[in-house]
PDB file of C-alpha atoms in Angstrom:
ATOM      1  CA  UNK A   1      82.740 196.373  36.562  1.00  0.00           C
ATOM      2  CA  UNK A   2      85.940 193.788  37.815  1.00  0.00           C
ATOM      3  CA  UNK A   3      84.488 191.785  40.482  1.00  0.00           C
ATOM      4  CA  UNK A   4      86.243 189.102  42.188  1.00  0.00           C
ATOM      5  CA  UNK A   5      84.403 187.121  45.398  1.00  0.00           C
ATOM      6  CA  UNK A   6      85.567 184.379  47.589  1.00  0.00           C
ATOM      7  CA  UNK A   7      83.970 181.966  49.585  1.00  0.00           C
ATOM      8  CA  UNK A   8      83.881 181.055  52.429  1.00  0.00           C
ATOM      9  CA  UNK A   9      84.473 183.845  54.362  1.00  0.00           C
ATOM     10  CA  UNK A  10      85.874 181.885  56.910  1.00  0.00           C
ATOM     11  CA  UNK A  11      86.521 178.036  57.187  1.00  0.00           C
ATOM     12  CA  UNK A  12      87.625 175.970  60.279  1.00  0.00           C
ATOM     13  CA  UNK A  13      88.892 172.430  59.906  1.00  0.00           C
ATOM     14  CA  UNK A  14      90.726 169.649  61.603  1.00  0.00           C
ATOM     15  CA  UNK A  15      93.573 168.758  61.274  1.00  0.00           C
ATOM     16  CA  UNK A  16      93.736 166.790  57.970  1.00  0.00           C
ATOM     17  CA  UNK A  17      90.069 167.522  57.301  1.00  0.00           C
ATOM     18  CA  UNK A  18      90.654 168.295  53.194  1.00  0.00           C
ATOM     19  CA  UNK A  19      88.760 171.264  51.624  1.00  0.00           C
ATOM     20  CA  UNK A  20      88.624 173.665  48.830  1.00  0.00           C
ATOM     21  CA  UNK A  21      88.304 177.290  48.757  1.00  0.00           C
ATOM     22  CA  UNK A  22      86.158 179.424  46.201  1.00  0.00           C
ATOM     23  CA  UNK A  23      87.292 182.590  43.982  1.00  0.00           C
ATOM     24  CA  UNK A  24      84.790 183.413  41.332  1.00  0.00           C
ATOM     25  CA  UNK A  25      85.084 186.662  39.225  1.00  0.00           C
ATOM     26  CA  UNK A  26      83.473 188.743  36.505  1.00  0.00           C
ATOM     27  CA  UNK A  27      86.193 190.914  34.782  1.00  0.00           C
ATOM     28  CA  UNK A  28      86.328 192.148  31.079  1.00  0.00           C
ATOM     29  CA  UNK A  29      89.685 190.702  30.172  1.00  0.00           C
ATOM     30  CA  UNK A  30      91.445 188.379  32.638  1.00  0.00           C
ATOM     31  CA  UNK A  31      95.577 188.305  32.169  1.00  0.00           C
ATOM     32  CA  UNK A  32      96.572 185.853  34.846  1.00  0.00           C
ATOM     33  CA  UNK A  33      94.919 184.681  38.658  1.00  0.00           C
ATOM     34  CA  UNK A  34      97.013 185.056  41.644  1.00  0.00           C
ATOM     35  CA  UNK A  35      96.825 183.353  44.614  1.00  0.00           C
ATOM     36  CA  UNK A  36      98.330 184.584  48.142  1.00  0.00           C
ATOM     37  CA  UNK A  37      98.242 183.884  51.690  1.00  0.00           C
ATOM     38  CA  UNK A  38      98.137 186.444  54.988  1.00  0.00           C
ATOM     39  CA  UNK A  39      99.562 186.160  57.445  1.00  0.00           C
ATOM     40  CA  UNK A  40      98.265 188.660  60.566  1.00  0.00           C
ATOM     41  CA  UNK A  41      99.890 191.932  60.551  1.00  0.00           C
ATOM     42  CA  UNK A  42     101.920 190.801  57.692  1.00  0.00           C
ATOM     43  CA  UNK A  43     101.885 191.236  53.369  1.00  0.00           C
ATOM     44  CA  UNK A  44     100.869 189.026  51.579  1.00  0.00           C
ATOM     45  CA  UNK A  45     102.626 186.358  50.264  1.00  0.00           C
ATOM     46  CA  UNK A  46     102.490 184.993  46.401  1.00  0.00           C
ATOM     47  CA  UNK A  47     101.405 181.410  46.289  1.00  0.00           C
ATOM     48  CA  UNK A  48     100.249 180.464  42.411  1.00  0.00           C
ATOM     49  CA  UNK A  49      99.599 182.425  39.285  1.00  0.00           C
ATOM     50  CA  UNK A  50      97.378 180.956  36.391  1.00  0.00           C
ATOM     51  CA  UNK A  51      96.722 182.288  33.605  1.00  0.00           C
ATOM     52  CA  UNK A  52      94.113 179.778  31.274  1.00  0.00           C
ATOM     53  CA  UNK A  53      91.298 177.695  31.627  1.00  0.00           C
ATOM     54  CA  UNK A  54      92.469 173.570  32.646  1.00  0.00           C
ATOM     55  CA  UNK A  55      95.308 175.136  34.287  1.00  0.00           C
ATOM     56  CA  UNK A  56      96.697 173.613  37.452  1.00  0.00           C
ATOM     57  CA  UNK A  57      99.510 174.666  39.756  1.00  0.00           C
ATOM     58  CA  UNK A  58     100.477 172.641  43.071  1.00  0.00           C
ATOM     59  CA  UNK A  59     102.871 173.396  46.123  1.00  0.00           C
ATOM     60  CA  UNK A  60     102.891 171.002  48.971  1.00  0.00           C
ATOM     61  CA  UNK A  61      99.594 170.392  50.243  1.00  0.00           C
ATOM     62  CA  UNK A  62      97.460 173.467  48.080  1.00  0.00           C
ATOM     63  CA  UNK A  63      96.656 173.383  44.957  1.00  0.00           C
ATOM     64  CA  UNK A  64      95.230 175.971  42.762  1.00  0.00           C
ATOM     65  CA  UNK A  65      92.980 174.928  39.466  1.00  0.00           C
ATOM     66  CA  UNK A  66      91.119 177.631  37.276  1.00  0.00           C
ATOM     67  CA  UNK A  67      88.136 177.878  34.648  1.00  0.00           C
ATOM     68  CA  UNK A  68      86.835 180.543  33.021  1.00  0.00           C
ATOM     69  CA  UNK A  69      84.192 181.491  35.912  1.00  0.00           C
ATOM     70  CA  UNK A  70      86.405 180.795  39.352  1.00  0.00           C
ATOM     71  CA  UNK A  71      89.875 179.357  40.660  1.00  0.00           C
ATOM     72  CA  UNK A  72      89.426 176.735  43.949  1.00  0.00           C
ATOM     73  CA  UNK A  73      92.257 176.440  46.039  1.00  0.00           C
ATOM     74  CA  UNK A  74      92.194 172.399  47.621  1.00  0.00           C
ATOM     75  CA  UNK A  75      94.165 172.079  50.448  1.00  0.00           C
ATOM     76  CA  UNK A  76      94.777 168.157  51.454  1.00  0.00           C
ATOM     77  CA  UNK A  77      95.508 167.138  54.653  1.00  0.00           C
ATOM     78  CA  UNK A  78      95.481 170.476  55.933  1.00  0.00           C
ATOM     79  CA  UNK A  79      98.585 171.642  59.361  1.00  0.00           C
ATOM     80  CA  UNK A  80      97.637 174.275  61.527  1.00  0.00           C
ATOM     81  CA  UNK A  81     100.543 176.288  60.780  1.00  0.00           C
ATOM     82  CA  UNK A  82      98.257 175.923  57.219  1.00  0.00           C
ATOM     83  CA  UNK A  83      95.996 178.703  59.297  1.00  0.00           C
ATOM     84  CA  UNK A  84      96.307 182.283  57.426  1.00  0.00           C
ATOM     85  CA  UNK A  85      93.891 184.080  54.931  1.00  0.00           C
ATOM     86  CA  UNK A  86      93.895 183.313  51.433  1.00  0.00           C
ATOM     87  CA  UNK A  87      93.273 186.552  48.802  1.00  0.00           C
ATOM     88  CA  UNK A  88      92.728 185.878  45.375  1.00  0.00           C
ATOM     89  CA  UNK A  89      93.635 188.246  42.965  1.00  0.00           C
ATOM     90  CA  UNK A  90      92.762 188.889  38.601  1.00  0.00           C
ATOM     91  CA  UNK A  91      95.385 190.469  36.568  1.00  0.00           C
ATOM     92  CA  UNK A  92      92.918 192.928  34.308  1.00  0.00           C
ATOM     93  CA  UNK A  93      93.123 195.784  31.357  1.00  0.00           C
ATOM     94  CA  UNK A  94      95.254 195.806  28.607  1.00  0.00           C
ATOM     95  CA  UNK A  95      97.351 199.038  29.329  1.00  0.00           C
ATOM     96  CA  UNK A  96     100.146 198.289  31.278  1.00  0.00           C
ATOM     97  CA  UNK A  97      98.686 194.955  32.592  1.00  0.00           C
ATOM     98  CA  UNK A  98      99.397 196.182  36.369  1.00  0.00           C
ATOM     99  CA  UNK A  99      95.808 196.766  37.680  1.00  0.00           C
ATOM    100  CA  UNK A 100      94.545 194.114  39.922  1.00  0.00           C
ATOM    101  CA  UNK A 101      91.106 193.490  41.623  1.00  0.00           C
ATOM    102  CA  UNK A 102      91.656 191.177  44.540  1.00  0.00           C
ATOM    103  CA  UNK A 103      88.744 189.431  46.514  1.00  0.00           C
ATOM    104  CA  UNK A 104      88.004 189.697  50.269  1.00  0.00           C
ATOM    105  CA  UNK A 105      89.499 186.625  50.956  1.00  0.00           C
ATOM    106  CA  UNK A 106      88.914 183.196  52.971  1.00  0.00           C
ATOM    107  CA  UNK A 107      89.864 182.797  56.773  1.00  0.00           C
ATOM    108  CA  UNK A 108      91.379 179.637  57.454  1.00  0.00           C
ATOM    109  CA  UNK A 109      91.526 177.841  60.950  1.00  0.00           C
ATOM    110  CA  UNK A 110      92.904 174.571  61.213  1.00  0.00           C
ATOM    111  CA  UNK A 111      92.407 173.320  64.521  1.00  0.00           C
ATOM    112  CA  UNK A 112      95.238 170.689  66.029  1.00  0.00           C
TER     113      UNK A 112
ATOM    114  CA  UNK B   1     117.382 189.399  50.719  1.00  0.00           C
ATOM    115  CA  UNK B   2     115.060 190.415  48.291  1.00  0.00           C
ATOM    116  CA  UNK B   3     112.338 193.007  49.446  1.00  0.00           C
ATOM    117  CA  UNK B   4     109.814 195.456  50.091  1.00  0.00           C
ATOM    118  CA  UNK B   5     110.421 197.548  52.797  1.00  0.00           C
ATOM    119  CA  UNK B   6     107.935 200.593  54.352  1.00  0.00           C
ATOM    120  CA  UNK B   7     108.320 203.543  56.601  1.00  0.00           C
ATOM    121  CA  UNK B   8     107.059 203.747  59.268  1.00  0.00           C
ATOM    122  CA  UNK B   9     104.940 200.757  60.227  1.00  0.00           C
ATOM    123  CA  UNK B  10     102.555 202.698  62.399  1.00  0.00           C
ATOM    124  CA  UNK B  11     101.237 206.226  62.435  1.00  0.00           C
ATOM    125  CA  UNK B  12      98.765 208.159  64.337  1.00  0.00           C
ATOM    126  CA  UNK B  13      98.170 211.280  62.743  1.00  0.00           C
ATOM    127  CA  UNK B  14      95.517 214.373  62.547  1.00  0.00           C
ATOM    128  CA  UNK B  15      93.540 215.085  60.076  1.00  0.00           C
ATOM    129  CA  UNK B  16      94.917 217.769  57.612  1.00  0.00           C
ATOM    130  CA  UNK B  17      98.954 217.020  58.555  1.00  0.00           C
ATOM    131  CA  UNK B  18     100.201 216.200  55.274  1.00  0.00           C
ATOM    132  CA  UNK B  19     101.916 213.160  55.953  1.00  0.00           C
ATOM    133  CA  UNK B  20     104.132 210.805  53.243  1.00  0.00           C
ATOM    134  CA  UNK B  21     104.556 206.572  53.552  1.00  0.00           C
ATOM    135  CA  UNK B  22     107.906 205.815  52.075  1.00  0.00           C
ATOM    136  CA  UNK B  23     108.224 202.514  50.091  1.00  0.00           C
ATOM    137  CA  UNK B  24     111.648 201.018  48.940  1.00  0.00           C
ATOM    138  CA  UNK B  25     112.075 197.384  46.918  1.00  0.00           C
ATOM    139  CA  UNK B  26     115.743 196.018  46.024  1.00  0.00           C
ATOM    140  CA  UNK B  27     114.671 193.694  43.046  1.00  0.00           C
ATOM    141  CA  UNK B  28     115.323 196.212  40.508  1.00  0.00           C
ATOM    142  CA  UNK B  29     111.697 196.095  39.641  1.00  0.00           C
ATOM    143  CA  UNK B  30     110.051 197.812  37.299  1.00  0.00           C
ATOM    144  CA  UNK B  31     106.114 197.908  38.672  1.00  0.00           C
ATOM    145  CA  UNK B  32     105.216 199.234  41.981  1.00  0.00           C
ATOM    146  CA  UNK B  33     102.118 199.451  43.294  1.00  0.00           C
ATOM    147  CA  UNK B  34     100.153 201.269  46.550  1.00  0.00           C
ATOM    148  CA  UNK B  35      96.704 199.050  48.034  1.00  0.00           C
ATOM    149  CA  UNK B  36      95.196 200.152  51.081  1.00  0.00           C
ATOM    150  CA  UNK B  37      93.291 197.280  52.993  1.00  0.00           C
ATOM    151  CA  UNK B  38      90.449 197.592  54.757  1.00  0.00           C
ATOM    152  CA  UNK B  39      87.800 194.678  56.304  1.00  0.00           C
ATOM    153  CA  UNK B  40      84.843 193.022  54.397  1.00  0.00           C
ATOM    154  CA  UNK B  41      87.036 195.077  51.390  1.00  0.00           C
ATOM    155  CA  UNK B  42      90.029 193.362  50.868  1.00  0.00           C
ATOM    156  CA  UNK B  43      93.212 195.055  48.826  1.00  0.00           C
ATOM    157  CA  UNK B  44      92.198 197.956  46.616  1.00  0.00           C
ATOM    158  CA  UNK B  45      94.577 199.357  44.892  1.00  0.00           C
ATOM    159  CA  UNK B  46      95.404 203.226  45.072  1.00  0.00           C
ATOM    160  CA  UNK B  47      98.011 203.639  42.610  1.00  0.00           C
ATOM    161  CA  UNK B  48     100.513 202.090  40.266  1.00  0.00           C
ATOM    162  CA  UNK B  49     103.909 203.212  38.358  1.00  0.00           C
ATOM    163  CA  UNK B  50     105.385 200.948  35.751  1.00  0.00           C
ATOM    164  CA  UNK B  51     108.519 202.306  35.180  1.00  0.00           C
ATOM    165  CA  UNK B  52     110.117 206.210  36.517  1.00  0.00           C
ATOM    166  CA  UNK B  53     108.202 209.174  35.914  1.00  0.00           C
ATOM    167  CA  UNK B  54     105.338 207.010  34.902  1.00  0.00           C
ATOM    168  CA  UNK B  55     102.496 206.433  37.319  1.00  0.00           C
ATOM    169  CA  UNK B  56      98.864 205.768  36.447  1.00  0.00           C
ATOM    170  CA  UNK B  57      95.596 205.446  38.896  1.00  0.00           C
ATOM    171  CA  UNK B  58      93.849 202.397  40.314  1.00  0.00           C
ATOM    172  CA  UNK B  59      90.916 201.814  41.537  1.00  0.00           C
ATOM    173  CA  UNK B  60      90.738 204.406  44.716  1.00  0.00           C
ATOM    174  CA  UNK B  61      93.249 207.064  44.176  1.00  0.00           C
ATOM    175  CA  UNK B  62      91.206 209.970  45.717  1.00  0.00           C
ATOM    176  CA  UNK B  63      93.069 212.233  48.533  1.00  0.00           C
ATOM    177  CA  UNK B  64      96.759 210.538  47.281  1.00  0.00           C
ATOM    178  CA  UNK B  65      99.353 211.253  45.162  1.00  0.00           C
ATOM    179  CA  UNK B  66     102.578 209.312  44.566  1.00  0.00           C
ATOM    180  CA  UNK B  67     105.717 210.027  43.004  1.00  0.00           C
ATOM    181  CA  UNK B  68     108.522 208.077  41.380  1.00  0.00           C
ATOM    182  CA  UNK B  69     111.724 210.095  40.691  1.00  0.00           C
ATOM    183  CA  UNK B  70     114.367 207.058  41.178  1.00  0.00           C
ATOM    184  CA  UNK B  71     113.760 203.304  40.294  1.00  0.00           C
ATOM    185  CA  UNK B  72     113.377 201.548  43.750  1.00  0.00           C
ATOM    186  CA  UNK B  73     111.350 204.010  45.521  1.00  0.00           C
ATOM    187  CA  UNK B  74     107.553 205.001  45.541  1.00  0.00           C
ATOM    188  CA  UNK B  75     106.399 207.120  48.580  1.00  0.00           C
ATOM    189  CA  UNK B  76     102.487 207.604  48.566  1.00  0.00           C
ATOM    190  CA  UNK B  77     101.837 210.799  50.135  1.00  0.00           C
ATOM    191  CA  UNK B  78      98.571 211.910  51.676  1.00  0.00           C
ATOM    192  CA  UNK B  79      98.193 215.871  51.257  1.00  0.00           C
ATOM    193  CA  UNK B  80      95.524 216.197  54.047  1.00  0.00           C
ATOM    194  CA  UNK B  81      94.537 212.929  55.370  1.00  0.00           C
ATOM    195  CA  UNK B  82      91.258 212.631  56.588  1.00  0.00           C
ATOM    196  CA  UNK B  83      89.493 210.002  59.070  1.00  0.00           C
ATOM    197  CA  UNK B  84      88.364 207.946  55.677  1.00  0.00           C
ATOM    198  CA  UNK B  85      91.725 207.182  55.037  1.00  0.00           C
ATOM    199  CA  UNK B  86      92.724 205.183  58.323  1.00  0.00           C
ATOM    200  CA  UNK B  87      93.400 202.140  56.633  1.00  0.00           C
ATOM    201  CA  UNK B  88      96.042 199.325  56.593  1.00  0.00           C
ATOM    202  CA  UNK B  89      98.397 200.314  53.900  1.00  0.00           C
ATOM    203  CA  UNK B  90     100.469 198.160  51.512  1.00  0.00           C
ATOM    204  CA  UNK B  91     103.348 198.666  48.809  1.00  0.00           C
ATOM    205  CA  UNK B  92     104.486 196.195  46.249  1.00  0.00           C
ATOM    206  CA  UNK B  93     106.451 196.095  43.182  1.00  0.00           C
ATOM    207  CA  UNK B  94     107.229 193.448  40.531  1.00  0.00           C
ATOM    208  CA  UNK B  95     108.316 192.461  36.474  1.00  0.00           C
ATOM    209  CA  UNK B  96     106.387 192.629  33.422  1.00  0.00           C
ATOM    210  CA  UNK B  97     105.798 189.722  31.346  1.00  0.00           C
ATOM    211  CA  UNK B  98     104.101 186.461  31.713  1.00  0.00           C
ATOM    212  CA  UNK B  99     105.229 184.682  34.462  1.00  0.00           C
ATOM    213  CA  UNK B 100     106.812 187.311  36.361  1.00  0.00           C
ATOM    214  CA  UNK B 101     104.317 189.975  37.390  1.00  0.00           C
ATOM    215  CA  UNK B 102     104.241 187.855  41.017  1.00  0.00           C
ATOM    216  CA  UNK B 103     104.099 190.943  43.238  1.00  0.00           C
ATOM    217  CA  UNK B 104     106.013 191.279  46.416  1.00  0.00           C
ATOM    218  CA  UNK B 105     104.235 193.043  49.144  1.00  0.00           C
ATOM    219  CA  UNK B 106     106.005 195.127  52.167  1.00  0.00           C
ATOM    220  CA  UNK B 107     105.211 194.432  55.814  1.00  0.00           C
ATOM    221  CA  UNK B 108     102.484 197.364  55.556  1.00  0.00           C
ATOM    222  CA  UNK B 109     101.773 200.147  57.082  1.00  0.00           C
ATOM    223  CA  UNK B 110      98.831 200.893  59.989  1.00  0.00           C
ATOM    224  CA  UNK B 111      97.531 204.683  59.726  1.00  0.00           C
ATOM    225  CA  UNK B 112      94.645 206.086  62.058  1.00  0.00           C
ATOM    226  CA  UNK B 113      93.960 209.093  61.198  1.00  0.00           C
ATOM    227  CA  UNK B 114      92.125 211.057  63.884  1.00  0.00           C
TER     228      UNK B 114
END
């Protein structure tokens, strides 16, 4: 069975206290890992997609990196306005390519 | 702008009322998709259509059916909801091909179901 888990649940950090964030997952044939932040009482909203082992994508202070086991997202120097939950999400089966398995996501505080 | 837009936001229904979510996206996408959200369970998704006429299940399609007639809209439509299905509810559509299956999610929809 697709299985994708992220840890922490929930993180708080200072202001400009760097950390990463875990997404591990066990899936039979992985097409591409998406990353995306929530906002409360909103969609989420598409951060990085990576599709092979060694890759690395970057966007202002996140940065997403994947091998074949898990993706971390490091955030550096982390703002509060930083402060959302991050999903990950794999890209599985070879039909139409359109079935994803997303984790539970991460809470992130960062605290002024 | 380009997006995903749902109707309504917010529902309180019984259970049994056959109720339907409408779902509209301006990109000209081709894949739209239906996840219902729910805590400690993150986004599961319900159902998916890659093109008109052509829908397929996900992972928790039970007690929903969907329908996709024209090219920008999917409506999910519960027949008769029950309690189970009070859930935070989310459309989202986007392109085949590497590179471009980033999906764009609507604003979502809250359903209690009593």
């Amino acid at each position: 069975e697709d299985q994708v888990t992220q840890s922490p649940e929930a993180l708080r950090l200072q202001e400009g206290e760097s950390s990463s964030l875990n997404c591990s997952y066990t899936v039979s044939g992985l097409r591409g890992l998406f990353w995306y932040r929530q906002d409360p009482g909103k969609g989420p909203e598409f951060l990085f997609t990576l599709y092979s082992a060694g890759e690395e994508k970057e966007k202002e202070r996140l940065k997403a990196t994947l091998t074949k086991k898990e993706s971390f997202l490091h955030i550096t120097a982390p703002k509060p306005e930083d402060s959302a939950t991050y999903l990950c999400a794999v890209q599985v089966r070879d039909n139409y390519g359109q079935n994803f398995v997303f984790g539970p996501g991460t809470r992130l505080s960062v605290l002024p | 702008e380009a997006q995903v837009t749902q109707n309504p936001r917010y529902l309180i229904t019984v259970t049994g009322k056959k109720l339907t979510v409408t779902c509209s996206q301006n990109m000209n996408h081709e894949y739209m998709s239906w996840y219902r959200q729910d805590p400690g369970l993150g986004l599961r998704q319900i159902y998916y259509s890659m093109n008109v006429e052509v829908t397929d299940k996900g992972d928790v399609p039970e007690g929903y059916k969907v329908s996709r007639k024209e090219k920008r809209n999917f409506p999910l439509i519960l027949e008769s909801p029950s309690p189970n299905q009070t859930s935070l509810y989310f459309c989202a559509s986007s392109s085949p091909g590497q590179g471009r299956e980033t999906q764009y999610f609507g604003p979502g929809t809250r359903l209690l179901v009593l």
